[in-house]
Tab-separated table of C-alpha atoms in Angstrom:
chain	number	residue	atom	x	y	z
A	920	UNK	CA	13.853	47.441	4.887
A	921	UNK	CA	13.679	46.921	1.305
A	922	UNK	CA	10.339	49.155	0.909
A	923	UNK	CA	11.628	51.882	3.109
A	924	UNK	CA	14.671	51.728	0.949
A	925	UNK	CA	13.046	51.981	-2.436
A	926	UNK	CA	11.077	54.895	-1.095
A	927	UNK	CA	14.327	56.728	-0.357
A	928	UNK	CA	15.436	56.130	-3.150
A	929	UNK	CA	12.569	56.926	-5.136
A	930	UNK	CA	12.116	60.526	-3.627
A	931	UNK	CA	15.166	61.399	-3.931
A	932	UNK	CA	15.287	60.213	-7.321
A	933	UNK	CA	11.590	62.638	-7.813
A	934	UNK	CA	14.141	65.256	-6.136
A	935	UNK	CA	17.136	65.370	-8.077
A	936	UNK	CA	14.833	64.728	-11.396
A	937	UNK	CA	12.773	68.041	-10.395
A	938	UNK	CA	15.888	69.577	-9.798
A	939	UNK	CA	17.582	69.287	-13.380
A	940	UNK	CA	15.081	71.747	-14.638
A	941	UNK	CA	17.439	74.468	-13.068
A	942	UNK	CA	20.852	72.949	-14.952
A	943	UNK	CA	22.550	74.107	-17.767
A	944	UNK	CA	21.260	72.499	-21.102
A	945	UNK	CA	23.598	70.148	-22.799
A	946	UNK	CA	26.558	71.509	-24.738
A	947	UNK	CA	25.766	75.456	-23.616
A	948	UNK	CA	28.950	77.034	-23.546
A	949	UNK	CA	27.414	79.853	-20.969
A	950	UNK	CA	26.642	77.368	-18.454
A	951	UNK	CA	28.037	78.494	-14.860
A	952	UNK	CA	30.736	75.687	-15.282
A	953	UNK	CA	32.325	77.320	-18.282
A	954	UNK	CA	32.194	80.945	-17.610
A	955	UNK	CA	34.638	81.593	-14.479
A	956	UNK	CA	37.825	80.052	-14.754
A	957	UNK	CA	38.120	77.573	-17.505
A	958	UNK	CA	38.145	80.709	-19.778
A	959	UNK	CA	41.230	81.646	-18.093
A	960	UNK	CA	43.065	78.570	-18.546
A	961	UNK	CA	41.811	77.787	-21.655
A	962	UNK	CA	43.508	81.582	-22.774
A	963	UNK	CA	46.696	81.730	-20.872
A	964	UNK	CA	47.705	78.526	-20.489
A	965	UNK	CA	50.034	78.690	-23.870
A	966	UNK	CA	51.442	81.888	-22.464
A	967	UNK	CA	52.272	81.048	-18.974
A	968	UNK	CA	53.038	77.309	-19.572
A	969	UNK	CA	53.752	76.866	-22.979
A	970	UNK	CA	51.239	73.421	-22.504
A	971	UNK	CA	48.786	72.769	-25.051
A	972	UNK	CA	47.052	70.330	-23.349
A	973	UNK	CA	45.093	71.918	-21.212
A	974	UNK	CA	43.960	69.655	-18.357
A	975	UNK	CA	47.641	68.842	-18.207
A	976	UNK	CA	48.511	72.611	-17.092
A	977	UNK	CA	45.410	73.272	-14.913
A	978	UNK	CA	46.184	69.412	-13.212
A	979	UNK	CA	49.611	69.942	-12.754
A	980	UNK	CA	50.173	73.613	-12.250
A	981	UNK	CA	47.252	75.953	-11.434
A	982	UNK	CA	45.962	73.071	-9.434
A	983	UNK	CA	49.085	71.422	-8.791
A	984	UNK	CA	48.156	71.365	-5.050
A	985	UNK	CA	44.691	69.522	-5.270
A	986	UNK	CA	47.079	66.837	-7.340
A	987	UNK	CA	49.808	66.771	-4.847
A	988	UNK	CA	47.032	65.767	-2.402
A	989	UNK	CA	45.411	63.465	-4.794
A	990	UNK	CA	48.619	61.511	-4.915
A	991	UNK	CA	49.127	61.585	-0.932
A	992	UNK	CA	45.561	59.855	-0.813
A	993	UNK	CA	46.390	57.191	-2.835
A	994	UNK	CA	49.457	56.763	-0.926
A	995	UNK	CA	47.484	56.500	2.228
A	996	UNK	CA	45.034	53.959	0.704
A	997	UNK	CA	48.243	51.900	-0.475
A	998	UNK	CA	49.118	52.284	3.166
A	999	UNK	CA	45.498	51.447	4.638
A	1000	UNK	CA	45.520	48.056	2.469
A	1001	UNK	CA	48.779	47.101	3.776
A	1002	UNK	CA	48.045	48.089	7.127
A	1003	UNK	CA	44.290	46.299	7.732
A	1004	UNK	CA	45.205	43.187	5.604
A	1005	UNK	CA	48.845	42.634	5.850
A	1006	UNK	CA	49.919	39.372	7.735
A	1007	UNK	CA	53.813	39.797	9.266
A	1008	UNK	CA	54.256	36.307	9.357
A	1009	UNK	CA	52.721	33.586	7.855
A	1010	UNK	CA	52.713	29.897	8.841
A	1011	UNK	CA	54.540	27.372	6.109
A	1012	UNK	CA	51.834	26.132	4.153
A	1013	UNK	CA	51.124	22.116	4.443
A	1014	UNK	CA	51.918	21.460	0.869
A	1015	UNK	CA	53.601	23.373	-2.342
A	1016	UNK	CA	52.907	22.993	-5.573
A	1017	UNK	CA	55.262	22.688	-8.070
A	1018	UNK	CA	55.162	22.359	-12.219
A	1019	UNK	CA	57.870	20.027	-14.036
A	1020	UNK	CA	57.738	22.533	-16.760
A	1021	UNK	CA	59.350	19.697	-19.703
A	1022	UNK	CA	57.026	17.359	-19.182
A	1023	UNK	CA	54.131	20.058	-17.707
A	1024	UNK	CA	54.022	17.279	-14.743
A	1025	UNK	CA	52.449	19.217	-11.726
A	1026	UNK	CA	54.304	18.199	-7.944
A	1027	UNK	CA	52.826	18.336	-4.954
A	1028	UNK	CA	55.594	18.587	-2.515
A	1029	UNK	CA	54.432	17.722	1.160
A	1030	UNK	CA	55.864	19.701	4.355
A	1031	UNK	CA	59.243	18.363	5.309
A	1032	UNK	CA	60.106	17.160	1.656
A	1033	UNK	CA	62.609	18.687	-0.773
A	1034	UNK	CA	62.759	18.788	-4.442
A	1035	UNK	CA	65.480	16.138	-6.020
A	1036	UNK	CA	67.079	19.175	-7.413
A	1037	UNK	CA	66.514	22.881	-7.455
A	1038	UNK	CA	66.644	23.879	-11.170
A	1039	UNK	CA	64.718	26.484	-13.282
A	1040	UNK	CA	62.972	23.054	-14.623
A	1041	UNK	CA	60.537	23.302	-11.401
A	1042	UNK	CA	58.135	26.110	-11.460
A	1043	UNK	CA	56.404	26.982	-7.782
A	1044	UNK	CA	52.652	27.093	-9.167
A	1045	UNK	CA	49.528	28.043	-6.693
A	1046	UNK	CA	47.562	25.664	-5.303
A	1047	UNK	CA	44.325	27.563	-5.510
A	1048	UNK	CA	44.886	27.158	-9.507
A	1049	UNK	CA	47.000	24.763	-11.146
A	1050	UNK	CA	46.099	24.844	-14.357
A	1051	UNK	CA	48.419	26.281	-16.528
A	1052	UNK	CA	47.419	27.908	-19.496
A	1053	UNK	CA	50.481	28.261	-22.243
A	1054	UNK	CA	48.681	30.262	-24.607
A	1055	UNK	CA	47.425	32.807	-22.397
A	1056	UNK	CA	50.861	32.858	-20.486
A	1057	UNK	CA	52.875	33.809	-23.917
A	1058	UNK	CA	50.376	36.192	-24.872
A	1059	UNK	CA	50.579	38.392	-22.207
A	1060	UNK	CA	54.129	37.905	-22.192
A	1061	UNK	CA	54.537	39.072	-25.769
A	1062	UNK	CA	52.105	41.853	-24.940
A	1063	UNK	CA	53.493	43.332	-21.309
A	1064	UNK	CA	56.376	45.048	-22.780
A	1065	UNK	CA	54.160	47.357	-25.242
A	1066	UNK	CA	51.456	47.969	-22.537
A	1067	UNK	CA	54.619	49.475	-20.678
A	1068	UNK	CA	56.137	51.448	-23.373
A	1069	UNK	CA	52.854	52.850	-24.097
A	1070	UNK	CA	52.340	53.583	-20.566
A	1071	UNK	CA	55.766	55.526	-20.979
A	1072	UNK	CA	54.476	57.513	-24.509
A	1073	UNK	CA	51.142	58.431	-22.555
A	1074	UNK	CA	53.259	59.943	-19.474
A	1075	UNK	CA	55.696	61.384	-21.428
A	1076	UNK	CA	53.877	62.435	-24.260
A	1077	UNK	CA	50.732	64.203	-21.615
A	1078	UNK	CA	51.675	67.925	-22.712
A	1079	UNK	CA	50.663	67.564	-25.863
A	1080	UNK	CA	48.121	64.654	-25.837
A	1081	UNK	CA	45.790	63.430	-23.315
A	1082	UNK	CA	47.524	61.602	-21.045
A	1083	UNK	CA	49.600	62.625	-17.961
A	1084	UNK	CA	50.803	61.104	-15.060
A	1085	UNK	CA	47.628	59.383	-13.427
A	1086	UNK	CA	46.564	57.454	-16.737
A	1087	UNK	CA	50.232	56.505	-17.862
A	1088	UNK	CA	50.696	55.468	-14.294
A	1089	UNK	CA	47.599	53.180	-14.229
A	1090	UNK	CA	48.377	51.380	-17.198
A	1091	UNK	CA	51.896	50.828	-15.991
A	1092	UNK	CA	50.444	49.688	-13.125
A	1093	UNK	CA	48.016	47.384	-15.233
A	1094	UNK	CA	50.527	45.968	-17.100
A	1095	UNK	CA	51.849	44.264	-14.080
A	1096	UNK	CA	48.596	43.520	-12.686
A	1097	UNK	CA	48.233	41.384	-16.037
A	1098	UNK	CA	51.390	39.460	-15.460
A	1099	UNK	CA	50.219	38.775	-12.092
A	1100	UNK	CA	46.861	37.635	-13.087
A	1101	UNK	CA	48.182	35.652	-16.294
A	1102	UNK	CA	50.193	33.725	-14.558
A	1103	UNK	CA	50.352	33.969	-10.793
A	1104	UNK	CA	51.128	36.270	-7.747
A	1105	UNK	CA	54.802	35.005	-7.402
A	1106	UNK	CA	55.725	35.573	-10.513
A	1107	UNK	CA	54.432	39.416	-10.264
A	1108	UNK	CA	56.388	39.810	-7.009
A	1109	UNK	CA	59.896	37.835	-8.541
A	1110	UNK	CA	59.418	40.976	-10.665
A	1111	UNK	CA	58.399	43.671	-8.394
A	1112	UNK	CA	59.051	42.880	-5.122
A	1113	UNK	CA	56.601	44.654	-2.509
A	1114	UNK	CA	59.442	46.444	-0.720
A	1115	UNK	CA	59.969	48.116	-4.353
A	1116	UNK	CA	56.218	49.059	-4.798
A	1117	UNK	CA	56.463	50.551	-1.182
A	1118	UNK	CA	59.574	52.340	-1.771
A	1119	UNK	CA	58.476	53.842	-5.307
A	1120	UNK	CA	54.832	54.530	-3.890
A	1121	UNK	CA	56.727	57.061	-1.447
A	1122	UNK	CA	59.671	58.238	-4.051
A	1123	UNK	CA	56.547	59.440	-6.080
A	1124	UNK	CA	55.383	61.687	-3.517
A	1125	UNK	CA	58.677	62.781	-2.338
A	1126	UNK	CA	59.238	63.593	-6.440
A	1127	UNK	CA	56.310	65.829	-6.432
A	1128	UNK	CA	56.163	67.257	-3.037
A	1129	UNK	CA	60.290	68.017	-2.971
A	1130	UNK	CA	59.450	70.180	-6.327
A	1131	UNK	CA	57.205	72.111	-4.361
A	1132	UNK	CA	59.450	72.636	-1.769
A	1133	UNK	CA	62.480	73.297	-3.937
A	1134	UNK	CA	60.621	76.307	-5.310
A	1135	UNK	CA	60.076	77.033	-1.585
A	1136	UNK	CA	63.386	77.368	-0.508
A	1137	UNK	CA	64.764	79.121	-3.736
A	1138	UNK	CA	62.367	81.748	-2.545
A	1139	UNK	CA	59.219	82.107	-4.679
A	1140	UNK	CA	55.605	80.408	-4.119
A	1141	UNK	CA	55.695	76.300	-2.888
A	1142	UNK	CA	55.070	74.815	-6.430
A	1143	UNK	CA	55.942	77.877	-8.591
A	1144	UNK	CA	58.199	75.907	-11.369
A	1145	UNK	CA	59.178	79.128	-12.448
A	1146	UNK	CA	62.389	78.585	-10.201
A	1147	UNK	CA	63.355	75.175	-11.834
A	1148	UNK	CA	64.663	77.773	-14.559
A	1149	UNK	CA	67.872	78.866	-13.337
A	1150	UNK	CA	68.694	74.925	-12.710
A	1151	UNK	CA	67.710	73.704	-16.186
A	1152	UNK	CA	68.638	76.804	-18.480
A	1153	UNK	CA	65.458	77.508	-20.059
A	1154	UNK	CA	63.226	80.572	-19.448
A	1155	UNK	CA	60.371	80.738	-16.857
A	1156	UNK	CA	57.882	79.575	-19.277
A	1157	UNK	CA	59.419	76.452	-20.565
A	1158	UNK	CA	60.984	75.840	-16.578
A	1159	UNK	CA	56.840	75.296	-15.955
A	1160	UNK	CA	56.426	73.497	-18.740
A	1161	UNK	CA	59.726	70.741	-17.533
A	1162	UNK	CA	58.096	71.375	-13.450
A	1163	UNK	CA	55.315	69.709	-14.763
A	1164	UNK	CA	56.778	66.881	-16.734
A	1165	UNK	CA	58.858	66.327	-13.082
A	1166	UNK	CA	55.617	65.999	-10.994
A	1167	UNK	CA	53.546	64.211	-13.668
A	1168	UNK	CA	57.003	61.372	-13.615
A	1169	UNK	CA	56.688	61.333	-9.795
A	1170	UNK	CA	52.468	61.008	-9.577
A	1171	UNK	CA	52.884	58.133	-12.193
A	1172	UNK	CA	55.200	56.118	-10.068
A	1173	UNK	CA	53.267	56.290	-7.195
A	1174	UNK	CA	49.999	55.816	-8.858
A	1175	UNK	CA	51.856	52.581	-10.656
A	1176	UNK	CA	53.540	51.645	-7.423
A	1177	UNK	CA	50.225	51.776	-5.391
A	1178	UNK	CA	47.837	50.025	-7.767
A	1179	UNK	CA	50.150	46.945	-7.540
A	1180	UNK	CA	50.597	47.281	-3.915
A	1181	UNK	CA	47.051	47.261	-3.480
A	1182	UNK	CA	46.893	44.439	-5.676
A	1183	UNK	CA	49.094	42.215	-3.794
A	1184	UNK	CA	47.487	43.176	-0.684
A	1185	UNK	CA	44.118	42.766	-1.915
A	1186	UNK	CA	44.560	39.189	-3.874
A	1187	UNK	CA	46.077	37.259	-1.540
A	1188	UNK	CA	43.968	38.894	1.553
A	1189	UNK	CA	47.738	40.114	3.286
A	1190	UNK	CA	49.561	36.899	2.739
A	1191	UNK	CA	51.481	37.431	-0.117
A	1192	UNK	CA	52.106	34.291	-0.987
A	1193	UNK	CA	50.075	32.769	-3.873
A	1194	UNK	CA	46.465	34.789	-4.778
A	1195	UNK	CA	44.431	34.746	-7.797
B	553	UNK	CA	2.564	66.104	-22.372
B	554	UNK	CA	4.648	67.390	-25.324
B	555	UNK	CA	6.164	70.030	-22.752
B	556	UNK	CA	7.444	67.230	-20.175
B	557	UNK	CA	8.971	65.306	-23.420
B	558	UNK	CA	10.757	68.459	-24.190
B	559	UNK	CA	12.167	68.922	-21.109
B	560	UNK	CA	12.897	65.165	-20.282
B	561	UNK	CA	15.014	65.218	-23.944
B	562	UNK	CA	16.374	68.345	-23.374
B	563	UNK	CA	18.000	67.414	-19.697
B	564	UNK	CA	18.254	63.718	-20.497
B	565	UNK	CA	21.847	63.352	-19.806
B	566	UNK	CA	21.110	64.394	-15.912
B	567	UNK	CA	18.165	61.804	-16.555
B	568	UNK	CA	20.565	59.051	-16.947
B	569	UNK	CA	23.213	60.064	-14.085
B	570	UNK	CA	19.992	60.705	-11.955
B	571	UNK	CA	18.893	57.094	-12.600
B	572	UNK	CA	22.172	55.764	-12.462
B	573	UNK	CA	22.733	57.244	-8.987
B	574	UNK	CA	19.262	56.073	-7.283
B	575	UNK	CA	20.654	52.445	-8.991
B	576	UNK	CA	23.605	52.489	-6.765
B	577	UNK	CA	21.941	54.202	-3.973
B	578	UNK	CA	19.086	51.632	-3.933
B	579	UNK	CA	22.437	48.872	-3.717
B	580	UNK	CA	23.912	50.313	-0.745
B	581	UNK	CA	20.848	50.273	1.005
B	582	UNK	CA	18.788	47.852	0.873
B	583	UNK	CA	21.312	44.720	-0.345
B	584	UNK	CA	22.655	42.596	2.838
B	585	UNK	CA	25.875	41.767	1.166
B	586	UNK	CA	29.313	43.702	1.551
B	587	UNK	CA	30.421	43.398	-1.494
B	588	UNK	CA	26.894	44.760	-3.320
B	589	UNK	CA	27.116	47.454	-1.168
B	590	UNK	CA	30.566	48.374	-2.705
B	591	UNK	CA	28.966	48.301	-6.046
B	592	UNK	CA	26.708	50.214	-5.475
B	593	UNK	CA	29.152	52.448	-4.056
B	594	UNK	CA	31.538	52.216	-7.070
B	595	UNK	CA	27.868	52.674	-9.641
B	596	UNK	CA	26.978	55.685	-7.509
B	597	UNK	CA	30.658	57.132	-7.881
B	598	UNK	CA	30.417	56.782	-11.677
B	599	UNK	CA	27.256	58.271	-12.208
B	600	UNK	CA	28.733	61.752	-9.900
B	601	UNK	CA	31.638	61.404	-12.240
B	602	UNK	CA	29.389	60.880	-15.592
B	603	UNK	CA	27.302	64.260	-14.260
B	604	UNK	CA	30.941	66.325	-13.858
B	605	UNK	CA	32.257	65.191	-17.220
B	606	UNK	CA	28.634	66.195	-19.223
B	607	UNK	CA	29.007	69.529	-17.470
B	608	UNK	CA	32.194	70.461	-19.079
B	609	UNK	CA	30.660	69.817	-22.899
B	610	UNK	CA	30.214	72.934	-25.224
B	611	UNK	CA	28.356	72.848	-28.699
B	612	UNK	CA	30.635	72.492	-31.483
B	613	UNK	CA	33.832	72.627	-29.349
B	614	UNK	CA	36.593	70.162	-29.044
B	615	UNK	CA	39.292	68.317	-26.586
B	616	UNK	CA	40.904	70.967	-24.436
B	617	UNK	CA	44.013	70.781	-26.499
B	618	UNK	CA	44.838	73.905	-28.067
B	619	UNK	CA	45.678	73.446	-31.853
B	620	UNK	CA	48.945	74.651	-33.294
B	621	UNK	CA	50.162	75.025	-29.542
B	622	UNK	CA	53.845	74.419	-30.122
B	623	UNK	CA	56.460	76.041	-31.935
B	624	UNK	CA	55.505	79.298	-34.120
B	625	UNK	CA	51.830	79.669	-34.055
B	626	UNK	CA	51.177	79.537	-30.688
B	627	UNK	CA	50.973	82.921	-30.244
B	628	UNK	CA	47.262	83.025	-31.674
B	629	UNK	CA	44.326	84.266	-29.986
B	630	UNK	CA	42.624	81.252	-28.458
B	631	UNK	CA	38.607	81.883	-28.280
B	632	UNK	CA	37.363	80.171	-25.108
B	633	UNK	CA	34.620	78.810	-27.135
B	634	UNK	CA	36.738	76.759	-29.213
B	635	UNK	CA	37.378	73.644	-26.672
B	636	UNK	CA	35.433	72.478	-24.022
B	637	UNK	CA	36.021	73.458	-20.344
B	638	UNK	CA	39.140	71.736	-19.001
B	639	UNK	CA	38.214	71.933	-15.282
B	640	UNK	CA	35.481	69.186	-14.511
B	641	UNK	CA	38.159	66.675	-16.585
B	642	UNK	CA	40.893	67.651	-14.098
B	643	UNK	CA	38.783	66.959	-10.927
B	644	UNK	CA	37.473	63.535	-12.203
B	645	UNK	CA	40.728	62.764	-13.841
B	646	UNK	CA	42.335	62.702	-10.083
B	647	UNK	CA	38.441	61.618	-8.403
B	648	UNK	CA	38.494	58.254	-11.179
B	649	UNK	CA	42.048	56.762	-9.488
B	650	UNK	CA	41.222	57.842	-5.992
B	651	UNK	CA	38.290	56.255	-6.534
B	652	UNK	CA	39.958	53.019	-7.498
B	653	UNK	CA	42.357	53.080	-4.415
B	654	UNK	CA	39.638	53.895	-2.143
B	655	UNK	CA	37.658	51.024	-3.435
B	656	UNK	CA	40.647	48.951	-2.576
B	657	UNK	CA	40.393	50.078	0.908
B	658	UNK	CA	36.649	49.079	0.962
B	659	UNK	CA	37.783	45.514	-0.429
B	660	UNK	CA	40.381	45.084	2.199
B	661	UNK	CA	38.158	45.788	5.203
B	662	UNK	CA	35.273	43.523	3.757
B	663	UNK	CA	38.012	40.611	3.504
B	664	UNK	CA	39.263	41.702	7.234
B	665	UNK	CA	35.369	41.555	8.126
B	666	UNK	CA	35.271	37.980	5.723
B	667	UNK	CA	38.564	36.561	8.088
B	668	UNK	CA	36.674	37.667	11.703
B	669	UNK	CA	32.914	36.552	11.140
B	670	UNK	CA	33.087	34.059	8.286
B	671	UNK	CA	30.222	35.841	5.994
B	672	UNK	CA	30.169	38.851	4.338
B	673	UNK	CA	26.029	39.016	4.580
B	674	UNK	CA	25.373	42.024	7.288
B	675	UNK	CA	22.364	40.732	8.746
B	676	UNK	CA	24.432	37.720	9.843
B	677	UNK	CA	27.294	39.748	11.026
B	678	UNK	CA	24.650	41.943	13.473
B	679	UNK	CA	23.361	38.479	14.716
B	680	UNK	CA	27.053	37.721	15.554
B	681	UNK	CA	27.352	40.871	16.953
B	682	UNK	CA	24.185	40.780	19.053
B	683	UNK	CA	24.881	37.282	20.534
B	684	UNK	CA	28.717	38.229	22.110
């Protein structure tokens, strides 16, 4: 199996290798990629959009419907992790682990038993790993809040930087992926609770998609954000440029909400409990 | 000999995403394991990604963000020339996070495949498979 594989792979390899000899060269700017459209947006997308960044227009508005789609995908994959792995209800486990956080004591608390008394002085740890690293927890609790208000700059500031809604939304998402990973699942989900993810993975659709449809019903093209003009004041040109601020907002909080969703899903295989 | 340098230097960016491909090709097909497979997978997805990205580069252009866009001067001529084709950073933009959600879709069903037969190797699982 191994031979016949590295034949395969080897002539198709030959293939595609005999094959580049057709391509463009690298850096020609009259390669068949560069000479249909991207002139176009590269020339009008000031004038219809008033967006300098130009993958920001052509993502958001001349393609806004490949995006719109992009963001129902990962919506469905958030909703295909949830659905293959999620467990409704899980059994108590046998024992739970909790930290005297004073005296950094750990307690293993047996099924049936209570804690003496339920203060903020008892941390629920996982039992999968107790160690508890203090430097590495306050780091990434001094760090969290920047990741997120960078996150914010690189989704706000997308129109005239790279940046947009998918990478702003990632990092957001990252950020509490850290928190999660730096200290443990529970504490991610005491933040964000999995209901919330859910609940902004759909908003973010419903944000971008209900634009679309807005314009519908006002009576020009689905996604033309030329109508949003009337309702925010500005002329049709700046209305495009706002549309797209709107659906790049809405594809970052579902991109966030999903990549922590999965997360959950995916590091503690449904249970939701206690994970990496 | 000189001639095949030439033209292996002048395409060697396909070069790479060509060998980069057959690497995560070669994973998905002839390693037992679930998890290599997805891998290989996510090594064959970058190279098709790499390949878009390199098509979009022009000589002596820059970032697809136009200069001076805001405010008075934005009225200028823009020559097309000037930046480097937005398009293929669009597609891959979008194709980069699917890809990351998809992969967690890949993830979940080897862990659903992990909880059934206990292994994750797939010459075990068709042995498991075989014997029912």
């Amino acid at each position: 199996m191994k031979k016949l594989g590295l034949l395969t792979v080897v002539v198709c390899g030959v293939l595609l290798l005999l094959k580049t000899a057709e391509f463009a060269d690298w850096g020609d700017p009259n390669s068949p990629a560069s000479r249909h459209l991207s002139p176009y947006f590269l020339e009008n997308s000031i004038k219809d959009s008033a967006v300098p960044n130009v993958v920001t227009a052509v993502l958001a508005d001349y393609r806004g419907f490949d995006t719109m789609f992009e963001t129902t995908v990962i919506l469905a994959a958030g909703l295909a992790c949830f659905f293959i792995l999620r467990v409704r209800k899980t059994e108590k486990p046998k024992s739970t682990y909790y930290r005297h956080v004073p005296t950094a004591t750990t307690l293993r608390i047996i099924e049936g038993a209570v804690l003496p008394e339920q203060s903020k002085v008892f941390k629920r740890i996982d039992s999968v790993w107790v160690p508890f690293d203090l430097i590495l927890a306050t780091t990434c609790k001094a760090i969290i809040p920047f990741i997120q208000i960078f996150a914010l700059y690189v989704i706000a500031h997308g129109h005239h930087s790279p940046g947009g809604g998918f990478q702003g939304g990632v990092v957001l998402g990252a950020s509490i992926i850290l928190m999660a990973i730096s200290r443990n699942l529970g504490a991610a989900i005491a933040h964000l609770k999995e209901k919330t993810t859910v609940l902004m993975a759909m908003i973010g659709v419903f944000i971008y998609a209900g634009t679309g449809a807005f314009a519908a019903l006002a009576g020009k093209n689905f996604l033309d954000y030329s109508t949003l003009a009337t309702v925010l004041g500005v002329d049709e040109i700046m209305a495009r440029s706002h549309g797209i601020l709107i659906v790049e907002t809405g594809v970052a909080i579902a991109v966030m909400a999903v990549m922590v969703w999965i997360y959950y899903n995916l590091s503690s295989a449904g249970k939701q409990d206690e994970g990496l | 000999m000189g001639e095949i340098l030439d033209f292996i230097i002048a395409k060697s960016n396909y070069w790479s995403y060509v060998v980069l491909m057959m690497i995560g090709l070669y994973a998905m097909i002839s390693r037992q394991n679930y998890v290599r497979k997805i891998i290989g997978m996510s090594i064959f997805q970058t190279a098709v990604i790499l390949f878009y990205v390199s098509t979009a580069v022009k000589e002596k252009a820059v970032i697809p963000i136009i200069a001076h866009g805001h405010g008075e001067e934005a009225n200028a001529a823009i020559e097309a020339s000037q930046y480097i084709n937005p398009l293929p950073h669009v597609l891959m933009l979008t194709a980069i996070v699917v890809g990351v959600a998809t992969l967690g879709v890949a993830l979940s069903l080897a862990i659903r495949v992990y909880q059934k037969y206990g292994t994750l190797e797939e010459n075990e699982i068709n042995d498991m498979i075989r014997e029912q």
